[in-house]
Coordinates of C-alpha atoms and ligand atoms in Angstrom, one line a residue:
X14 CA 104.5 119.3 85.2
X15 CA 106.7 122.0 86.7
X16 CA 109.0 119.9 88.9
X17 CA 112.5 118.8 87.9
X18 CA 112.5 115.0 87.3
X19 CA 115.4 113.5 89.3
X20 CA 116.8 110.8 87.0
X21 CA 117.8 108.0 89.3
X22 CA 118.8 105.8 86.4
X23 CA 121.4 108.2 85.1
X24 CA 122.5 109.0 88.6
X25 CA 123.0 105.3 89.4
X26 CA 125.0 104.9 86.2
X27 CA 127.3 107.7 87.4
X28 CA 127.7 106.0 90.8
X29 CA 128.6 102.7 89.1
X30 CA 131.1 104.5 86.9
X31 CA 132.8 106.1 89.9
X32 CA 132.9 102.7 91.7
X33 CA 134.3 101.0 88.6
X34 CA 137.0 103.7 88.3
X35 CA 138.1 103.2 91.9
X36 CA 138.0 99.4 91.5
X37 CA 140.3 99.6 88.5
X38 CA 142.7 101.7 90.5
X39 CA 142.6 99.3 93.5
X40 CA 143.5 96.5 91.2
X41 CA 146.3 98.3 89.4
X42 CA 147.9 100.0 92.4
X43 CA 147.2 97.5 95.2
X44 CA 146.4 94.3 93.5
X45 CA 143.1 94.2 95.4
X46 CA 139.8 93.1 93.9
X47 CA 136.7 93.9 96.0
X48 CA 134.4 90.9 96.4
X49 CA 130.6 90.7 97.2
X50 CA 129.0 87.4 98.4
X51 CA 125.3 87.1 97.9
X52 CA 123.4 84.3 99.7
X53 CA 120.0 83.2 98.5
X54 CA 118.0 80.6 100.4
X55 CA 115.0 79.0 98.5
X56 CA 113.5 79.7 95.1
X57 CA 111.5 83.0 95.5
X58 CA 111.3 84.2 91.8
X59 CA 111.5 88.0 92.7
X60 CA 114.6 87.3 94.9
X61 CA 116.2 85.3 92.2
X62 CA 115.9 88.3 89.8
X63 CA 117.4 90.6 92.4
X64 CA 120.3 88.3 93.0
X65 CA 121.0 87.9 89.3
X66 CA 121.0 91.6 88.8
X67 CA 123.3 92.2 91.7
X68 CA 125.7 89.6 90.5
X69 CA 125.7 91.0 86.9
X70 CA 126.3 94.6 88.1
X71 CA 129.0 93.5 90.6
X72 CA 131.0 91.9 87.7
X73 CA 130.3 94.9 85.4
X74 CA 132.1 97.3 87.9
X75 CA 135.1 94.9 88.0
X76 CA 134.4 93.3 91.4
X77 CA 134.3 89.6 92.2
X78 CA 130.8 88.2 92.7
X79 CA 130.3 85.1 94.8
X80 CA 126.8 83.6 94.6
X81 CA 125.6 81.0 97.1
X82 CA 122.2 79.5 96.3
X83 CA 121.0 77.2 99.0
X84 CA 117.9 75.0 99.0
X85 CA 114.7 76.2 100.9
X86 CA 115.1 73.5 103.5
X87 CA 118.6 74.7 104.5
X88 CA 118.9 74.6 108.3
X89 CA 119.9 77.6 110.4
X90 CA 123.1 75.9 111.4
X91 CA 124.1 75.3 107.8
X92 CA 123.4 78.9 106.9
X93 CA 125.3 80.2 109.9
X94 CA 128.2 77.9 109.0
X95 CA 128.4 79.5 105.5
X96 CA 128.3 83.0 107.0
X97 CA 131.1 82.1 109.3
X98 CA 133.2 81.0 106.3
X99 CA 132.4 84.1 104.3
X100 CA 133.3 86.3 107.4
X101 CA 136.7 84.6 107.5
X102 CA 137.4 84.8 103.7
X103 CA 139.7 87.7 102.9
X104 CA 138.5 87.7 99.3
X105 CA 135.0 88.6 100.5
X106 CA 134.5 92.2 101.5
X107 CA 130.7 92.4 101.5
X108 CA 128.1 89.8 102.5
X109 CA 124.4 90.1 101.6
X110 CA 121.8 87.6 102.7
X111 CA 118.8 88.1 100.4
X112 CA 115.6 88.7 102.4
X113 CA 113.0 87.5 103.0
X114 CA 114.3 84.1 104.3
X115 CA 112.1 81.0 104.5
X116 CA 110.0 81.1 107.7
X117 CA 112.0 78.5 109.6
X118 CA 115.1 80.8 109.6
X119 CA 115.5 83.6 112.1
X120 CA 116.4 86.7 110.0
X121 CA 117.7 88.7 112.9
X122 CA 120.0 85.9 114.1
X123 CA 121.3 85.3 110.6
X124 CA 121.9 89.0 109.8
X125 CA 123.6 89.6 113.2
X126 CA 126.0 86.7 112.4
X127 CA 127.5 88.7 109.5
X128 CA 130.7 90.5 110.4
X129 CA 129.5 94.1 110.8
X130 CA 132.4 95.3 108.6
X131 CA 131.1 93.1 105.8
X132 CA 127.5 94.0 106.4
X133 CA 126.9 95.9 103.1
X134 CA 123.2 96.0 103.6
X135 CA 123.7 97.9 106.9
X136 CA 121.1 95.8 108.8
X137 CA 123.4 94.4 111.5
X138 CA 122.5 95.7 114.9
X139 CA 126.0 97.2 115.3
X140 CA 125.7 99.2 112.1
X141 CA 122.2 100.4 113.2
X142 CA 123.7 101.6 116.5
X143 CA 126.7 103.2 114.8
X144 CA 124.4 105.1 112.4
X145 CA 122.1 106.1 115.3
X146 CA 125.0 107.5 117.3
X147 CA 126.5 109.4 114.3
X148 CA 129.5 107.1 113.9
X149 CA 131.0 105.5 110.8
X150 CA 128.6 102.7 109.8
X151 CA 127.7 100.6 106.9
X152 CA 124.5 102.4 105.8
X153 CA 121.4 100.7 104.3
X154 CA 121.5 101.0 100.5
X155 CA 118.1 102.5 99.7
X156 CA 118.3 105.4 102.1
X157 CA 121.9 106.0 101.1
X158 CA 120.8 106.3 97.5
X159 CA 118.1 108.8 98.5
X160 CA 120.6 110.8 100.5
X161 CA 123.1 111.0 97.5
X162 CA 120.3 112.2 95.2
X163 CA 119.2 114.8 97.7
X164 CA 122.7 116.1 98.3
X165 CA 123.3 116.2 94.5
X166 CA 120.1 118.1 93.9
X167 CA 120.0 120.5 96.9
X168 CA 123.7 120.8 98.0
X169 CA 123.5 121.4 101.7
X170 CA 120.5 120.0 103.5
X171 CA 121.3 121.9 106.7
X172 CA 118.2 123.4 108.4
X173 CA 115.7 122.0 106.0
X174 CA 112.5 120.4 107.3
X175 CA 112.2 116.8 106.3
X176 CA 109.3 114.5 106.7
X177 CA 109.8 110.7 106.2
X178 CA 106.6 108.8 105.8
X179 CA 107.3 105.2 106.9
X180 CA 109.2 103.9 109.9
X181 CA 110.6 100.6 108.7
X182 CA 114.1 99.4 109.8
X183 CA 115.3 99.1 106.2
X184 CA 114.1 102.5 104.8
X185 CA 112.2 104.9 107.1
X186 CA 114.3 104.9 110.3
X187 CA 117.8 104.9 108.6
X188 CA 116.6 107.6 106.2
X189 CA 115.6 109.8 109.1
X190 CA 118.9 109.2 110.8
X191 CA 120.8 110.1 107.6
X192 CA 118.8 113.3 107.2
X193 CA 119.4 114.2 110.9
X194 CA 123.1 113.6 110.3
X195 CA 122.9 116.2 107.5
X196 CA 121.3 118.6 110.0
X197 CA 117.7 118.5 108.7
X198 CA 114.8 118.9 111.2
X199 CA 113.2 115.5 110.8
X200 CA 109.8 114.2 111.5
X201 CA 108.9 110.5 111.0
X202 CA 105.3 109.8 110.1
X203 CA 103.5 106.4 110.1
X204 CA 100.1 104.8 109.9
X205 CA 99.0 106.4 113.2
X206 CA 100.1 109.9 112.3
X207 CA 97.3 112.5 112.5
X208 CA 96.6 114.8 109.5
X209 CA 99.5 113.5 107.4
X210 CA 98.8 115.8 104.5
X211 CA 99.2 119.0 106.7
X212 CA 102.4 117.5 108.2
X213 CA 103.8 116.8 104.8
X214 CA 103.0 120.3 103.5
X215 CA 105.6 121.6 106.0
X216 CA 108.3 119.6 104.4
X217 CA 111.1 120.9 102.3
X218 CA 112.1 117.3 101.8
X219 CA 109.4 114.7 101.6
X220 CA 110.4 111.0 101.5
X221 CA 107.6 108.5 100.9
X222 CA 108.4 104.9 102.0
X223 CA 105.0 103.5 102.7
X224 CA 104.1 100.7 100.2
X225 CA 100.7 102.2 99.3
X226 CA 100.3 103.1 95.6
X227 CA 99.9 106.8 94.8
X228 CA 98.9 107.6 98.4
X229 CA 100.8 110.9 98.5
X230 CA 99.1 113.4 96.2
X231 CA 99.8 117.0 95.2
X232 CA 97.9 118.4 98.2
X233 CA 100.6 116.8 100.5
X234 CA 103.4 118.7 98.9
X235 CA 104.8 122.1 99.8
X236 CA 105.4 124.3 96.7
X237 CA 109.0 123.8 95.6
X238 CA 109.7 120.8 97.9
X239 CA 111.9 117.9 96.9
X240 CA 110.0 114.7 96.8
X241 CA 111.7 111.3 97.0
X242 CA 109.4 108.3 96.2
X243 CA 110.8 105.0 97.5
X244 CA 107.6 103.0 96.9
X245 CA 107.6 100.0 94.6
X246 CA 104.0 98.8 94.2
X247 CA 102.5 96.2 91.9
X248 CA 98.8 96.8 91.3
X249 CA 96.7 94.1 89.5
X250 CA 95.3 95.6 86.3
X251 CA 98.0 98.3 86.1
X252 CA 101.1 97.9 84.0
X253 CA 104.5 98.1 85.5
X254 CA 105.1 99.5 89.0
X255 CA 103.7 102.4 90.9
X256 CA 105.3 104.6 93.5
X257 CA 103.8 105.8 96.8
X258 CA 103.4 109.3 95.2
X259 CA 100.8 110.2 92.6
X260 CA 103.5 111.5 90.2
X261 CA 101.5 114.0 88.0
X262 CA 99.8 115.9 90.9
X263 CA 102.9 115.9 93.0
X264 CA 105.0 117.1 90.1
X265 CA 102.6 120.1 89.6
X266 CA 103.6 121.4 93.1
X267 CA 107.1 120.0 93.9
X268 CA 110.4 121.6 92.9
X269 CA 111.8 118.2 92.1
X270 CA 110.7 114.6 92.3
X271 CA 112.0 111.1 91.6
X272 CA 109.9 109.0 89.2
X273 CA 108.9 105.4 89.6
X274 CA 110.4 103.5 87.9
X275 CA 113.7 105.2 87.3
X276 CA 114.2 107.0 90.5
X277 CA 115.2 105.5 93.8
X278 CA 115.1 101.9 92.5
X279 CA 118.3 101.9 90.4
X280 CA 120.2 103.6 93.2
X281 CA 119.8 100.7 95.6
X282 CA 122.1 98.3 93.7
X283 CA 124.5 101.1 92.8
X284 CA 124.8 101.8 96.6
X285 CA 125.3 98.2 97.3
X286 CA 128.3 98.3 95.0
X287 CA 129.5 101.5 96.6
X288 CA 129.2 99.9 100.1
X289 CA 131.2 96.9 99.0
X290 CA 133.9 99.2 97.7
X291 CA 133.8 101.2 101.0
X292 CA 134.1 97.9 103.0
X293 CA 137.0 96.8 100.9
X294 CA 138.8 100.1 101.4
X295 CA 138.2 100.1 105.2
X296 CA 139.4 96.4 105.4
X297 CA 142.7 97.4 103.7
X298 CA 143.2 100.7 105.6
X299 CA 142.8 102.7 102.4
X300 CA 141.0 106.0 102.0
X301 CA 137.2 105.6 101.5
X302 CA 135.8 106.5 98.1
X303 CA 134.7 110.1 98.0
X304 CA 131.0 111.0 97.7
X305 CA 129.9 107.3 97.9
X306 CA 129.4 107.2 101.7
X307 CA 127.1 108.9 104.2
Ligands
NDP419 P1 107.1 98.6 105.4 O1 105.8 97.9 105.1 O2 108.1 97.8 106.3 O3 106.8 100.0 106.1 C1 105.8 100.8 105.7 C2 105.6 102.0 106.6 O4 104.6 102.8 106.1 C3 105.3 101.6 108.0 O5 106.0 102.3 108.9 C4 103.8 102.0 108.1 O6 103.4 102.5 109.4 C5 103.7 103.2 107.1 N1 102.4 103.3 106.6 C6 101.5 102.4 106.1 N2 100.3 102.9 105.8 C7 100.4 104.3 106.1 C8 99.5 105.3 106.0 N3 98.3 105.2 105.5 N4 100.0 106.6 106.4 C9 101.2 106.7 106.8 N5 102.1 105.7 107.0 C10 101.7 104.5 106.6 O7 107.7 99.0 104.0 P2 109.2 99.3 103.6 O8 109.8 100.4 104.4 O9 110.0 98.0 103.5 O10 109.0 99.8 102.1 C11 108.2 100.9 101.8 C12 108.1 101.0 100.3 O11 109.4 101.1 99.7 C13 107.5 99.7 99.6 O12 106.7 100.1 98.5 C14 108.7 99.0 99.2 O13 108.4 98.1 98.1 C15 109.6 100.1 98.8 N6 111.0 99.8 98.8 C16 111.8 100.2 97.7 C17 113.1 99.9 97.7 C18 113.9 100.4 96.5 O14 114.9 99.8 96.2 N7 113.5 101.4 95.8 C19 113.8 99.2 98.7 C20 113.0 98.9 99.9 C21 111.6 99.2 99.9 P3 103.3 101.6 110.7 O15 104.7 101.4 111.1 O16 102.5 102.4 111.6 O17 102.7 100.3 110.2

């Protein structure tokens, strides 16, 4: 392997430490404690693990965690009523509704009922529009984490060619917007893209957000490129999780690469905490935390 391994676990610990430091100062100087409300509907085991981790890390950085577990048969009206109450609660600065929701609930309707200023997942249509027009938004956590690692590793991203493989609303599209905001020349690839490998070989920054284990191999990578692997794939018969990139062959060619696990994954919750802190600062007219926003 020749590439530098970008250690997302260590980077995320650094982000959490910076969040905790600012939270402590907020408490001491202003008497304010940021609060994150997480809403889980139903009993999906993977979602329960995510929600538990989010709650644990929220408390560890000194914030208040409010968990709302609702039964799977909760009606849309009941869920919207809870969101209305959280929107109105001054102790709650961030609201996250864990997805996916049970089939009878309309996710778009529910997400768009969250006050955009408290939408720490950055999925509300207002935040999507603000990001797309280069205005101050709440930015989706996973792409924000990727951006932070890229800035840390490369410094300025200006003028670099970036290829984002994947065009989902939660990763691919916001990732492309953020890279554009940092003056990269951005191409978004997807399942209909022709000659993906050749396109990727033109990228100084290659972000893989596909959901196909080890699809991106070393022959997709420009020598010296920075490769960010967002993929989390569970494959029967293989232990642990696999990324969208074949790590060993990509690492032979890339200049730097994030591993799976231990790359982008840990940054997602760290950025959720950073977004909650940002939302709290904005709500109170205080300066935003430096280096923790887009
Ligand atoms: P989606 O399934 O919503 O989107 C996948 C995208 O990949 C689509 O745009 C699709 O194209 C594209 N794609 C599929 N097959 C190919 C192909 N053969 N060639 C090129 N493009 C292809 O996934 P998400 O964006 O939600 O997630 C992507 C990955 O990231 C998953 O592994 C997911 O688990 C992981 N993830 C990790 C997170 C973290 O915290 N680290 C957070 C969120 C996601 P098309 O639009 O044409 O169908």
